[in-house]
Short mmCIF file of C-alpha atoms in Angstrom, two decimals:
data_model
loop_
_atom_site.label_atom_id
_atom_site.label_comp_id
_atom_site.label_asym_id
_atom_site.label_seq_id
_atom_site.Cartn_x
_atom_site.Cartn_y
_atom_site.Cartn_z
CA LYS S 1 170.65 -70.83 325.33
CA SER S 2 167.76 -71.58 322.99
CA GLY S 3 169.77 -70.44 319.98
CA LEU S 4 167.60 -67.39 319.29
CA CYS S 5 169.83 -64.77 317.68
CA GLY S 6 167.45 -62.44 315.85
CA VAL S 7 163.89 -61.16 315.96
CA LEU S 8 161.77 -58.93 313.72
CA ILE S 9 159.03 -56.82 315.29
CA GLY S 10 156.41 -55.36 312.95
CA ALA S 11 155.64 -52.26 314.99
CA GLU S 12 154.32 -50.24 311.99
CA SER S 13 153.16 -47.27 314.11
CA LEU S 14 152.98 -45.94 317.67
CA ASP S 15 149.47 -44.57 317.14
CA ASP S 16 146.87 -46.91 318.68
CA GLN S 17 144.02 -45.58 316.54
CA ILE S 18 145.92 -46.09 313.28
CA LEU S 19 147.04 -49.57 314.34
CA LYS S 20 143.41 -50.49 314.97
CA GLU S 21 141.72 -48.77 312.02
CA VAL S 22 144.42 -49.07 309.34
CA PHE S 23 146.34 -52.21 310.27
CA ASN S 24 143.60 -54.08 312.14
CA LYS S 25 145.99 -54.96 314.94
CA LYS S 26 146.36 -54.19 318.59
CA GLY S 27 149.54 -52.32 319.41
CA GLN S 28 151.70 -52.52 322.49
CA PRO S 29 152.20 -49.57 324.85
CA ALA S 30 155.29 -47.65 323.73
CA GLN S 31 157.11 -48.23 327.00
CA ARG S 32 156.50 -51.97 326.83
CA LEU S 33 157.75 -52.08 323.24
CA LYS S 34 160.81 -50.05 324.21
CA ASP S 35 161.59 -52.38 327.11
CA LEU S 36 161.27 -55.40 324.82
CA ILE S 37 163.65 -53.96 322.20
CA ILE S 38 166.27 -52.98 324.77
CA ARG S 39 166.01 -56.29 326.61
CA CYS S 40 166.47 -58.27 323.41
CA MET S 41 169.57 -56.32 322.44
CA LYS S 42 171.05 -56.65 325.94
CA ASN S 43 170.76 -60.41 325.51
CA ASP S 44 172.63 -60.28 322.19
CA ILE S 45 169.47 -60.83 320.13
CA PHE S 46 169.65 -58.82 316.91
CA THR S 47 166.45 -56.77 317.05
CA SER S 48 164.91 -55.41 313.88
CA THR S 49 161.76 -53.29 313.89
CA SER S 50 159.71 -52.29 310.85
CA TRP S 51 157.67 -49.10 310.52
CA ILE S 52 155.39 -47.85 307.77
CA TYR S 53 155.82 -44.20 306.82
CA PRO S 54 154.01 -42.44 305.29
CA MET S 55 150.85 -44.45 305.92
CA PRO S 56 147.09 -44.01 305.52
CA GLN S 57 145.71 -41.39 307.93
CA TRP S 58 149.26 -40.29 308.78
CA ARG S 59 150.03 -37.00 310.45
CA ARG S 60 153.29 -35.07 310.21
CA GLU S 61 154.03 -35.33 313.94
CA MET S 62 154.16 -39.14 313.67
CA ARG S 63 157.57 -38.85 312.04
CA GLU S 64 159.02 -37.06 315.08
CA GLN S 65 157.22 -39.46 317.40
CA ILE S 66 158.79 -42.51 315.75
CA LYS S 67 162.22 -40.86 315.53
CA ASP S 68 162.28 -39.94 319.23
CA PHE S 69 161.16 -43.45 320.15
CA LEU S 70 163.87 -45.11 318.06
CA LEU S 71 166.58 -42.85 319.46
CA SER S 72 165.51 -43.87 322.96
CA CYS S 73 165.83 -47.58 322.11
CA TYR S 74 168.68 -48.16 319.68
CA PRO S 75 172.37 -47.46 320.24
CA ARG S 76 173.98 -45.17 317.70
CA HIS S 77 176.73 -46.34 315.35
CA ASN S 78 176.23 -50.01 316.24
CA GLU S 79 175.04 -52.14 313.33
CA GLU S 80 175.56 -55.39 315.22
CA ALA S 81 172.83 -54.77 317.84
CA GLY S 82 169.79 -54.21 315.68
CA SER S 83 168.27 -52.31 312.80
CA ILE S 84 165.29 -50.30 311.65
CA THR S 85 163.30 -50.59 308.43
CA ILE S 86 161.11 -47.72 307.22
CA ILE S 87 158.68 -48.88 304.53
CA PRO S 88 156.38 -46.65 302.47
CA SER S 89 152.74 -47.63 302.19
CA VAL S 90 152.36 -50.12 299.34
CA LEU S 91 149.07 -51.31 297.88
CA THR S 92 149.16 -54.89 296.59
CA PRO S 93 146.45 -57.23 295.26
CA ASN S 94 144.71 -59.34 297.90
CA CYS S 95 145.96 -57.30 300.88
CA GLU S 96 143.31 -55.98 303.26
CA TRP S 97 143.80 -52.40 302.03
CA PHE S 98 143.16 -53.46 298.42
CA TYR S 99 139.60 -54.68 298.93
CA ASP S 100 138.46 -51.32 300.32
CA TYR S 101 141.28 -49.13 299.05
CA LYS S 102 139.29 -45.90 298.74
CA SER S 103 138.39 -45.91 302.44
CA PHE S 104 142.13 -46.00 303.26
CA GLY S 105 142.88 -43.06 300.98
CA PHE S 106 144.21 -45.03 298.00
CA ASP S 107 143.20 -44.68 294.37
CA ILE S 108 143.97 -46.88 291.35
CA PRO S 109 143.60 -44.77 288.18
CA ASP S 110 144.42 -47.68 285.87
CA LEU S 111 143.80 -51.18 287.22
CA ASP S 112 145.64 -52.91 284.36
CA ARG S 113 148.76 -50.81 284.95
CA PHE S 114 148.50 -51.50 288.68
CA TYR S 115 148.50 -55.28 288.14
CA LYS S 116 151.29 -55.06 285.57
CA SER S 117 153.49 -53.09 287.97
CA TYR S 118 152.86 -55.62 290.72
CA ILE S 119 153.78 -58.56 288.47
CA GLU S 120 156.90 -56.97 286.97
CA THR S 121 158.43 -55.41 290.09
CA LYS S 122 159.58 -57.18 293.24
CA MET S 123 160.13 -55.03 296.31
CA SER S 124 162.91 -55.58 298.84
CA VAL S 125 164.05 -53.49 301.78
CA LEU S 126 167.39 -53.11 299.99
CA THR S 127 165.96 -52.15 296.60
CA PRO S 128 166.22 -48.41 295.84
CA ARG S 129 162.62 -47.17 295.71
CA GLN S 130 163.36 -44.92 292.72
CA THR S 131 163.76 -48.06 290.58
CA LEU S 132 160.26 -49.30 291.38
CA GLY S 133 158.25 -46.97 289.14
CA ASP S 134 154.93 -45.45 290.14
CA ARG S 135 153.28 -48.79 291.15
CA GLY S 136 149.98 -47.72 289.59
CA PHE S 137 148.32 -46.29 292.70
CA THR S 138 148.17 -43.07 294.70
CA LEU S 139 147.75 -42.41 298.43
CA GLU S 140 145.78 -39.28 299.31
CA GLY S 141 146.45 -38.04 295.78
CA ARG S 142 150.21 -38.62 295.98
CA PRO S 143 151.92 -41.07 293.57
CA PHE S 144 154.05 -43.88 294.97
CA LEU S 145 157.37 -42.25 294.04
CA GLU S 146 156.46 -39.18 296.10
CA ILE S 147 155.52 -41.39 299.05
CA ALA S 148 158.73 -43.39 298.63
CA ARG S 149 160.81 -40.20 298.46
CA GLU S 150 159.42 -39.06 301.80
CA SER S 151 160.07 -42.49 303.29
CA ASP S 152 163.68 -42.32 302.04
CA GLU S 153 164.10 -38.84 303.51
CA PHE S 154 163.07 -40.19 306.89
CA GLN S 155 165.50 -43.08 306.54
CA ASN S 156 168.32 -40.71 305.64
CA GLU S 157 167.54 -38.58 308.68
CA LEU S 158 167.78 -41.64 310.93
CA LYS S 159 171.00 -42.73 309.23
CA GLU S 160 172.59 -39.32 309.84
CA LEU S 161 171.70 -39.75 313.52
CA GLY S 162 173.77 -42.96 313.59
CA LEU S 163 170.98 -45.54 313.52
CA SER S 164 171.33 -48.79 311.56
CA LEU S 165 168.86 -49.32 308.73
CA ASN S 166 167.43 -52.07 306.52
CA MET S 167 168.86 -55.19 308.14
CA THR S 168 165.97 -57.56 308.77
CA ASP S 169 166.41 -60.75 310.77
CA GLU S 170 166.96 -62.93 307.69
CA TRP S 171 169.57 -60.54 306.31
CA MET S 172 171.25 -60.60 309.71
CA LEU S 173 171.52 -64.41 309.51
CA LEU S 174 173.06 -64.20 306.03
CA GLY S 175 175.41 -61.46 307.16
CA SER S 176 176.59 -63.48 310.15
CA LEU S 177 177.64 -66.26 307.76
CA SER S 178 179.52 -63.94 305.43
CA GLY S 179 182.39 -63.10 307.78
CA LEU S 180 181.74 -59.39 307.17
CA SER S 181 180.41 -56.75 309.52
CA MET S 182 176.68 -56.13 309.18
CA GLY S 183 177.31 -52.74 307.61
CA ASP S 184 179.82 -54.05 305.06
CA PHE S 185 177.57 -57.00 304.21
CA LYS S 186 174.57 -54.73 303.62
CA ASP S 187 176.52 -52.25 301.46
CA LEU S 188 178.22 -54.95 299.37
CA SER S 189 174.96 -56.87 298.90
CA LEU S 190 173.15 -53.73 297.77
CA GLU S 191 175.94 -52.95 295.29
CA CYS S 192 175.66 -56.47 293.85
CA ILE S 193 171.86 -56.24 293.59
CA ILE S 194 171.96 -52.86 291.81
CA LYS S 195 174.65 -54.02 289.37
CA GLY S 196 173.07 -57.44 288.87
CA ASN S 197 176.29 -59.12 289.99
CA TYR S 198 174.68 -62.28 291.33
CA ILE S 199 177.87 -64.33 290.98
CA ARG S 200 179.63 -62.04 293.45
CA LEU S 201 176.54 -62.04 295.67
CA GLY S 202 176.62 -65.84 295.74
CA GLU S 203 180.28 -65.76 296.70
CA ILE S 204 179.54 -63.45 299.63
CA LEU S 205 176.83 -65.78 300.92
CA ARG S 206 178.91 -68.97 300.78
#
């Protein structure tokens, strides 16, 4: 009745220690978060959750933990109910990680190259990570493209399981105005972005 039709939840991780030490935030118990996601979708509120993987201090079992949680919340093969965004760890100027980056496992071999990459490249959930370059930093000795590749592998695994990916709340609003299904809108928008066809993208959004 209020007009609420979409919500984005920045869950980031299910690990309380990582949420506190890495993200400086207090997490919600997994069951409470699960109940919230399911309740939103039952009330026709498009529910998007974002997760960071890999992340500082990550452990391999976290991937399975997040996957099992998402499968218990989201319906399969239903892009109208909600979506999931998996984001690799990204170091940017002025973020909390940047000011003490070594303690979080980051390294910046060339500060000038790091700033140049940040200025020249804009990230989006729909932008293929392979087009973003190395970003000028490493995490636990691994360059960004390696981190991004692992993040993409996780996304592909979730996609093969029938989960909807990379539709944030603002993209959902645009998609609802396009007259297309959420899946078709996302695929067509991504094609336009990759090809630089902004005229066609504008036509879709009218």
